[in-house]
Amino acid sequence: MNVRLAERLIEKWAAANAGAIGLDPHHIQASYIYNPGGFGNLSLRLSDGRTRLHVKLAPPDRSERLQQWAGVSDYLAEHYAAPKLVHRIESEIVEGYPYGLVFEYIEDAVPLAEAANSEAILTGVIETASRLHRDGILSGMLPEAEARTFADAFEDEYISRFTEDLEGIRGSRELLRDFVSDETLLWFGEEIERLRETVRQTPAFGLPARDVVHNDLNGNNVLTCGKNSFRIIDWDDLSGQGDAAMDYSVMLWPLRHGPSWPVWRERVLVAAGDAVAERLELYFRAKLLDDVIDVLADYVESEEVPEHREEAQRKAKAVHLRSYPQYLAQYGAG
């Protein structure tokens, strides 16, 4: 992907549609937003020197998710601190991205992962997530789908991702050869199947999946604004047939091995019950495996963004090399 070309194309589009999005057509600048968590969508910041907006473009396989978000954006903004939708983009401005959304830009915000008062904010995020998980109104606004279990939801979120990651990693084997062995690649495939089987054999995963979930409630998607307020962004993966344990696992992962973990686990028990807490443990296992396997897929995909390749690959390699021995120590070599 040519980042500079994408910026110029978005600037040209914004100037032509300045009235619809509330910008001065004569002073528009677009800047690419680097997302260290993946390269699927394309995000840019638009500014005319006074107002800033956030543009998110999706490739064909993710367009439907953005369209779903657009359909419930007003409700999410009113009830769940989501950014307000400004405009829909229904034409291909940048090649390979046929659909997009323009949102308000959240000013002076700090990601929860970097906030000094993160644990104080996290209490409010847990309360908000608990409301979301039980929101029957929002559930009714989302597209209907075939019934599935929590095991199905887990497989859709992690097993499918790991399997796809592994295929891409094998296809770009030479990029990783200096620090990922053939034996390690073989172990990846075996461990994915072990995790799948463990989930299928855990009774708490056999229950119907009916939770409304954000599905990516990590510390970069919760933005702190001021002392105790926050906003929640990136609702692409919103689902009405998900698992609350997924949201709690991503949200609480940084605290999982810290001294305060028993306190946070108790809060999950109070908010969601024993079955969610039981599934939470396997989601934590998958989260650590994600830092072993998925980061390698990010390493490979960063080849498509030369401007950020070196930084992305350095970080991905460091995360993998730290997480792999940790995973083996905690869950065994199989």
One Martini backbone bead per residue (centre of mass of N, CA, C, O) as a GRO file, in nm:
protein
  334
    1MET     BB    1   0.096   0.037   0.023
    2ASN     BB    2   0.041   0.383  -0.052
    3VAL     BB    3   0.025   0.625   0.172
    4ARG     BB    4   0.054   0.892   0.017
    5LEU     BB    5  -0.167   0.838  -0.188
    6ALA     BB    6  -0.398   0.804   0.014
    7GLU     BB    7  -0.382   1.092   0.123
    8ARG     BB    8  -0.441   1.240  -0.145
    9LEU     BB    9  -0.717   1.109  -0.206
   10ILE     BB   10  -0.858   1.207   0.054
   11GLU     BB   11  -0.819   1.505   0.011
   12LYS     BB   12  -0.976   1.526  -0.253
   13TRP     BB   13  -1.243   1.419  -0.140
   14ALA     BB   14  -1.278   1.626   0.094
   15ALA     BB   15  -1.290   1.880  -0.083
   16ALA     BB   16  -1.550   1.779  -0.246
   17ASN     BB   17  -1.694   1.714   0.070
   18ALA     BB   18  -1.684   1.951   0.281
   19GLY     BB   19  -1.983   2.015   0.344
   20ALA     BB   20  -2.059   1.726   0.461
   21ILE     BB   21  -1.796   1.733   0.686
   22GLY     BB   22  -1.703   2.031   0.787
   23LEU     BB   23  -1.481   2.158   0.587
   24ASP     BB   24  -1.214   2.324   0.458
   25PRO     BB   25  -1.117   2.292   0.124
   26HIS     BB   26  -0.826   2.471   0.147
   27HIS     BB   27  -0.703   2.298   0.435
   28ILE     BB   28  -0.649   1.996   0.369
   29GLN     BB   29  -0.539   1.713   0.572
   30ALA     BB   30  -0.375   1.394   0.553
   31SER     BB   31  -0.315   1.116   0.794
   32TYR     BB   32  -0.172   0.842   0.875
   33ILE     BB   33  -0.269   0.558   1.083
   34TYR     BB   34  -0.099   0.363   1.284
   35ASN     BB   35  -0.158   0.001   1.327
   36PRO     BB   36  -0.012  -0.243   1.532
   37GLY     BB   37  -0.269  -0.464   1.513
   38GLY     BB   38  -0.295  -0.403   1.197
   39PHE     BB   39  -0.387  -0.402   0.814
   40GLY     BB   40  -0.686  -0.402   0.715
   41ASN     BB   41  -0.746  -0.124   0.771
   42LEU     BB   42  -0.790   0.232   0.694
   43SER     BB   43  -0.640   0.510   0.864
   44LEU     BB   44  -0.734   0.863   0.904
   45ARG     BB   45  -0.650   1.208   0.931
   46LEU     BB   46  -0.851   1.501   0.933
   47SER     BB   47  -0.769   1.852   0.836
   48ASP     BB   48  -0.823   2.233   0.855
   49GLY     BB   49  -0.704   2.352   1.150
   50ARG     BB   50  -0.984   2.309   1.333
   51THR     BB   51  -1.085   2.032   1.223
   52ARG     BB   52  -1.128   1.687   1.316
   53LEU     BB   53  -1.104   1.361   1.158
   54HIS     BB   54  -1.209   1.015   1.113
   55VAL     BB   55  -1.090   0.766   0.887
   56LYS     BB   56  -1.249   0.456   0.771
   57LEU     BB   57  -1.131   0.187   0.577
   58ALA     BB   58  -1.254  -0.097   0.386
   59PRO     BB   59  -1.236  -0.391   0.281
   60PRO     BB   60  -1.445  -0.621   0.152
   61ASP     BB   61  -1.425  -0.823   0.414
   62ARG     BB   62  -1.510  -0.545   0.612
   63SER     BB   63  -1.759  -0.374   0.521
   64GLU     BB   64  -1.997  -0.500   0.681
   65ARG     BB   65  -1.898  -0.403   0.960
   66LEU     BB   66  -1.922  -0.100   0.906
   67GLN     BB   67  -2.222  -0.102   0.830
   68GLN     BB   68  -2.321  -0.195   1.104
   69TRP     BB   69  -2.213   0.039   1.265
   70ALA     BB   70  -2.372   0.261   1.119
   71GLY     BB   71  -2.663   0.147   1.202
   72VAL     BB   72  -2.569   0.193   1.538
   73SER     BB   73  -2.420   0.466   1.606
   74ASP     BB   74  -2.622   0.637   1.769
   75TYR     BB   75  -2.655   0.436   2.002
   76LEU     BB   76  -2.356   0.417   2.083
   77ALA     BB   77  -2.314   0.719   2.142
   78GLU     BB   78  -2.538   0.738   2.368
   79HIS     BB   79  -2.455   0.456   2.549
   80TYR     BB   80  -2.111   0.393   2.465
   81ALA     BB   81  -1.901   0.625   2.389
   82ALA     BB   82  -1.910   0.668   2.094
   83PRO     BB   83  -1.844   0.789   1.806
   84LYS     BB   84  -1.952   1.012   1.579
   85LEU     BB   85  -2.119   1.011   1.288
   86VAL     BB   86  -2.071   1.194   0.975
   87HIS     BB   87  -1.993   0.978   0.731
   88ARG     BB   88  -2.038   0.805   0.428
   89ILE     BB   89  -1.844   0.575   0.222
   90GLU     BB   90  -1.956   0.450  -0.119
   91SER     BB   91  -1.662   0.467  -0.245
   92GLU     BB   92  -1.355   0.424  -0.425
   93ILE     BB   93  -1.082   0.601  -0.333
   94VAL     BB   94  -0.917   0.355  -0.248
   95GLU     BB   95  -0.771   0.094  -0.351
   96GLY     BB   96  -0.949  -0.173  -0.186
   97TYR     BB   97  -1.173   0.055  -0.056
   98PRO     BB   98  -1.528   0.062  -0.078
   99TYR     BB   99  -1.551   0.148   0.237
  100GLY     BB  100  -1.664   0.413   0.474
  101LEU     BB  101  -1.588   0.626   0.764
  102VAL     BB  102  -1.683   0.929   0.940
  103PHE     BB  103  -1.549   1.076   1.233
  104GLU     BB  104  -1.503   1.196   1.508
  105TYR     BB  105  -1.250   1.351   1.687
  106ILE     BB  106  -1.074   1.265   1.974
  107GLU     BB  107  -0.971   1.486   2.191
  108ASP     BB  108  -0.731   1.456   2.426
  109ALA     BB  109  -0.656   1.150   2.409
  110VAL     BB  110  -0.590   0.847   2.604
  111PRO     BB  111  -0.497   0.551   2.621
  112LEU     BB  112  -0.547   0.325   2.861
  113ALA     BB  113  -0.257   0.194   2.838
  114GLU     BB  114  -0.133   0.509   2.913
  115ALA     BB  115  -0.277   0.567   3.169
  116ALA     BB  116  -0.247   0.661   3.501
  117ASN     BB  117  -0.578   0.589   3.568
  118SER     BB  118  -0.672   0.301   3.459
  119GLU     BB  119  -0.818   0.152   3.700
  120ALA     BB  120  -1.039   0.362   3.743
  121ILE     BB  121  -1.157   0.343   3.455
  122LEU     BB  122  -1.210   0.032   3.440
  123THR     BB  123  -1.459   0.023   3.615
  124GLY     BB  124  -1.640   0.170   3.404
  125VAL     BB  125  -1.596  -0.030   3.171
  126ILE     BB  126  -1.721  -0.275   3.307
  127GLU     BB  127  -2.002  -0.155   3.344
  128THR     BB  128  -2.052  -0.103   3.043
  129ALA     BB  129  -2.010  -0.394   2.943
  130SER     BB  130  -2.237  -0.521   3.111
  131ARG     BB  131  -2.463  -0.370   2.962
  132LEU     BB  132  -2.400  -0.461   2.677
  133HIS     BB  133  -2.435  -0.776   2.716
  134ARG     BB  134  -2.766  -0.705   2.798
  135ASP     BB  135  -2.865  -0.559   2.527
  136GLY     BB  136  -3.167  -0.601   2.373
  137ILE     BB  137  -3.192  -0.363   2.181
  138LEU     BB  138  -2.927  -0.398   2.026
  139SER     BB  139  -2.971  -0.690   1.943
  140GLY     BB  140  -3.226  -0.613   1.760
  141MET     BB  141  -3.037  -0.428   1.557
  142LEU     BB  142  -2.903  -0.679   1.472
  143PRO     BB  143  -2.824  -0.920   1.281
  144GLU     BB  144  -2.929  -1.216   1.201
  145ALA     BB  145  -2.832  -1.547   1.311
  146GLU     BB  146  -2.712  -1.829   1.369
  147ALA     BB  147  -2.696  -2.035   1.605
  148ARG     BB  148  -2.461  -2.038   1.889
  149THR     BB  149  -2.189  -2.105   2.070
  150PHE     BB  150  -1.919  -2.034   2.261
  151ALA     BB  151  -1.737  -2.215   2.092
  152ASP     BB  152  -1.794  -2.079   1.823
  153ALA     BB  153  -1.698  -1.798   1.906
  154PHE     BB  154  -1.409  -1.881   1.967
  155GLU     BB  155  -1.339  -1.990   1.686
  156ASP     BB  156  -1.396  -1.729   1.530
  157GLU     BB  157  -1.180  -1.559   1.687
  158TYR     BB  158  -0.921  -1.771   1.708
  159ILE     BB  159  -0.896  -2.027   1.533
  160SER     BB  160  -0.930  -1.888   1.261
  161ARG     BB  161  -0.698  -1.690   1.295
  162PHE     BB  162  -0.467  -1.891   1.341
  163THR     BB  163  -0.503  -2.045   1.075
  164GLU     BB  164  -0.457  -1.800   0.891
  165ASP     BB  165  -0.187  -1.717   1.000
  166LEU     BB  166  -0.034  -1.982   0.937
  167GLU     BB  167  -0.065  -1.964   0.633
  168GLY     BB  168   0.092  -1.693   0.603
  169ILE     BB  169   0.354  -1.781   0.739
  170ARG     BB  170   0.423  -2.015   0.545
  171GLY     BB  171   0.417  -1.827   0.284
  172SER     BB  172   0.657  -1.643   0.461
  173ARG     BB  173   0.904  -1.801   0.581
  174GLU     BB  174   1.171  -1.631   0.521
  175LEU     BB  175   1.110  -1.385   0.714
  176LEU     BB  176   1.136  -1.596   0.991
  177ARG     BB  177   1.392  -1.789   1.000
  178ASP     BB  178   1.581  -1.647   1.229
  179PHE     BB  179   1.325  -1.709   1.476
  180VAL     BB  180   1.161  -1.953   1.320
  181SER     BB  181   1.098  -2.273   1.332
  182ASP     BB  182   0.977  -2.564   1.208
  183GLU     BB  183   0.890  -2.675   1.486
  184THR     BB  184   0.717  -2.433   1.562
  185LEU     BB  185   0.511  -2.455   1.333
  186LEU     BB  186   0.412  -2.732   1.414
  187TRP     BB  187   0.316  -2.649   1.698
  188PHE     BB  188   0.101  -2.452   1.622
  189GLY     BB  189  -0.097  -2.656   1.495
  190GLU     BB  190  -0.124  -2.836   1.750
  191GLU     BB  191  -0.222  -2.612   1.951
  192ILE     BB  192  -0.478  -2.530   1.812
  193GLU     BB  193  -0.614  -2.811   1.845
  194ARG     BB  194  -0.597  -2.825   2.154
  195LEU     BB  195  -0.768  -2.577   2.209
  196ARG     BB  196  -1.023  -2.663   2.064
  197GLU     BB  197  -1.072  -2.922   2.235
  198THR     BB  198  -1.091  -2.788   2.513
  199VAL     BB  199  -1.336  -2.615   2.454
  200ARG     BB  200  -1.531  -2.851   2.367
  201GLN     BB  201  -1.491  -2.988   2.674
  202THR     BB  202  -1.623  -2.729   2.798
  203PRO     BB  203  -1.927  -2.669   2.929
  204ALA     BB  204  -1.938  -2.345   2.922
  205PHE     BB  205  -1.920  -2.361   2.588
  206GLY     BB  206  -2.221  -2.499   2.534
  207LEU     BB  207  -2.359  -2.243   2.540
  208PRO     BB  208  -2.539  -1.991   2.438
  209ALA     BB  209  -2.466  -1.714   2.222
  210ARG     BB  210  -2.600  -1.378   2.353
  211ASP     BB  211  -2.392  -1.166   2.358
  212VAL     BB  212  -2.303  -0.832   2.362
  213VAL     BB  213  -2.009  -0.741   2.173
  214HIS     BB  214  -1.715  -0.584   2.085
  215ASN     BB  215  -1.426  -0.780   2.063
  216ASP     BB  216  -1.198  -0.510   2.121
  217LEU     BB  217  -1.134  -0.419   2.450
  218ASN     BB  218  -0.873  -0.258   2.448
  219GLY     BB  219  -0.634  -0.012   2.549
  220ASN     BB  220  -0.674   0.135   2.248
  221ASN     BB  221  -1.017   0.142   2.252
  222VAL     BB  222  -0.973   0.315   2.515
  223LEU     BB  223  -1.041   0.655   2.586
  224THR     BB  224  -0.916   0.904   2.771
  225CYS     BB  225  -1.109   1.188   2.929
  226GLY     BB  226  -0.971   1.295   3.165
  227LYS     BB  227  -1.013   1.169   3.472
  228ASN     BB  228  -1.305   0.958   3.430
  229SER     BB  229  -1.333   0.951   3.128
  230PHE     BB  230  -1.464   0.781   2.824
  231ARG     BB  231  -1.395   0.610   2.511
  232ILE     BB  232  -1.528   0.397   2.246
  233ILE     BB  233  -1.376   0.219   1.988
  234ASP     BB  234  -1.398   0.005   1.741
  235TRP     BB  235  -1.701  -0.152   1.623
  236ASP     BB  236  -1.663  -0.377   1.398
  237ASP     BB  237  -1.705  -0.654   1.603
  238LEU     BB  238  -1.985  -0.645   1.661
  239SER     BB  239  -2.204  -0.865   1.864
  240GLY     BB  240  -2.503  -1.077   1.937
  241GLN     BB  241  -2.303  -1.364   1.941
  242GLY     BB  242  -2.129  -1.364   2.209
  243ASP     BB  243  -1.862  -1.320   2.464
  244ALA     BB  244  -1.795  -1.172   2.756
  245ALA     BB  245  -1.515  -1.304   2.803
  246MET     BB  246  -1.372  -1.159   2.576
  247ASP     BB  247  -1.384  -0.871   2.684
  248TYR     BB  248  -1.250  -0.926   2.961
  249SER     BB  249  -0.981  -1.042   2.857
  250VAL     BB  250  -0.881  -0.791   2.701
  251MET     BB  251  -0.917  -0.580   2.930
  252LEU     BB  252  -0.748  -0.769   3.167
  253TRP     BB  253  -0.471  -0.872   3.067
  254PRO     BB  254  -0.262  -0.669   3.210
  255LEU     BB  255  -0.366  -0.800   3.511
  256ARG     BB  256  -0.341  -1.115   3.530
  257HIS     BB  257  -0.025  -1.110   3.676
  258GLY     BB  258  -0.110  -0.934   3.906
  259PRO     BB  259  -0.188  -0.848   4.238
  260SER     BB  260  -0.500  -0.748   4.151
  261TRP     BB  261  -0.655  -0.986   4.016
  262PRO     BB  262  -0.859  -1.094   4.233
  263VAL     BB  263  -1.032  -0.837   4.225
  264TRP     BB  264  -1.112  -0.850   3.919
  265ARG     BB  265  -1.236  -1.130   3.922
  266GLU     BB  266  -1.463  -1.059   4.120
  267ARG     BB  267  -1.599  -0.851   3.931
  268VAL     BB  268  -1.674  -1.055   3.718
  269LEU     BB  269  -1.849  -1.236   3.893
  270VAL     BB  270  -2.056  -1.017   3.964
  271ALA     BB  271  -2.125  -0.927   3.662
  272ALA     BB  272  -2.133  -1.252   3.519
  273GLY     BB  273  -2.020  -1.509   3.653
  274ASP     BB  274  -1.892  -1.831   3.652
  275ALA     BB  275  -1.891  -1.905   3.346
  276VAL     BB  276  -1.724  -1.664   3.254
  277ALA     BB  277  -1.478  -1.719   3.436
  278GLU     BB  278  -1.412  -1.991   3.305
  279ARG     BB  279  -1.372  -1.888   3.010
  280LEU     BB  280  -1.153  -1.678   3.067
  281GLU     BB  281  -0.906  -1.870   3.089
  282LEU     BB  282  -0.907  -1.950   2.781
  283TYR     BB  283  -0.880  -1.662   2.675
  284PHE     BB  284  -0.604  -1.612   2.797
  285ARG     BB  285  -0.461  -1.829   2.643
  286ALA     BB  286  -0.528  -1.708   2.362
  287LYS     BB  287  -0.394  -1.433   2.410
  288LEU     BB  288  -0.107  -1.547   2.432
  289LEU     BB  289  -0.108  -1.692   2.156
  290ASP     BB  290  -0.143  -1.431   1.996
  291ASP     BB  291   0.154  -1.333   2.088
  292VAL     BB  292   0.280  -1.570   1.910
  293ILE     BB  293   0.121  -1.567   1.620
  294ASP     BB  294  -0.015  -1.295   1.521
  295VAL     BB  295   0.249  -1.122   1.518
  296LEU     BB  296   0.362  -1.271   1.266
  297ALA     BB  297   0.147  -1.169   1.074
  298ASP     BB  298   0.221  -0.872   1.115
  299TYR     BB  299   0.507  -0.898   1.012
  300VAL     BB  300   0.424  -0.975   0.725
  301GLU     BB  301   0.216  -0.738   0.660
  302SER     BB  302   0.427  -0.496   0.690
  303GLU     BB  303   0.540  -0.515   0.396
  304GLU     BB  304   0.295  -0.320   0.285
  305VAL     BB  305   0.436  -0.092   0.496
  306PRO     BB  306   0.728   0.061   0.468
  307GLU     BB  307   0.710   0.303   0.675
  308HIS     BB  308   0.649   0.062   0.925
  309ARG     BB  309   0.812  -0.203   0.915
  310GLU     BB  310   1.045  -0.189   1.120
  311GLU     BB  311   0.876  -0.135   1.373
  312ALA     BB  312   0.673  -0.371   1.350
  313GLN     BB  313   0.887  -0.603   1.346
  314ARG     BB  314   1.024  -0.544   1.610
  315LYS     BB  315   0.774  -0.576   1.792
  316ALA     BB  316   0.679  -0.857   1.703
  317LYS     BB  317   0.935  -1.010   1.780
  318ALA     BB  318   0.939  -0.935   2.082
  319VAL     BB  319   0.666  -1.057   2.157
  320HIS     BB  320   0.723  -1.345   2.070
  321LEU     BB  321   0.989  -1.398   2.241
  322ARG     BB  322   0.833  -1.351   2.512
  323SER     BB  323   0.564  -1.540   2.481
  324TYR     BB  324   0.651  -1.829   2.414
  325PRO     BB  325   0.790  -1.916   2.686
  326GLN     BB  326   0.544  -1.842   2.858
  327TYR     BB  327   0.349  -2.045   2.735
  328LEU     BB  328   0.512  -2.303   2.791
  329ALA     BB  329   0.523  -2.263   3.103
  330GLN     BB  330   0.200  -2.256   3.144
  331TYR     BB  331   0.098  -2.497   2.908
  332GLY     BB  332   0.307  -2.630   2.754
  333ALA     BB  333   0.436  -2.841   2.477
  334GLY     BB  334   0.218  -3.104   2.448
   0.00000   0.00000   0.00000
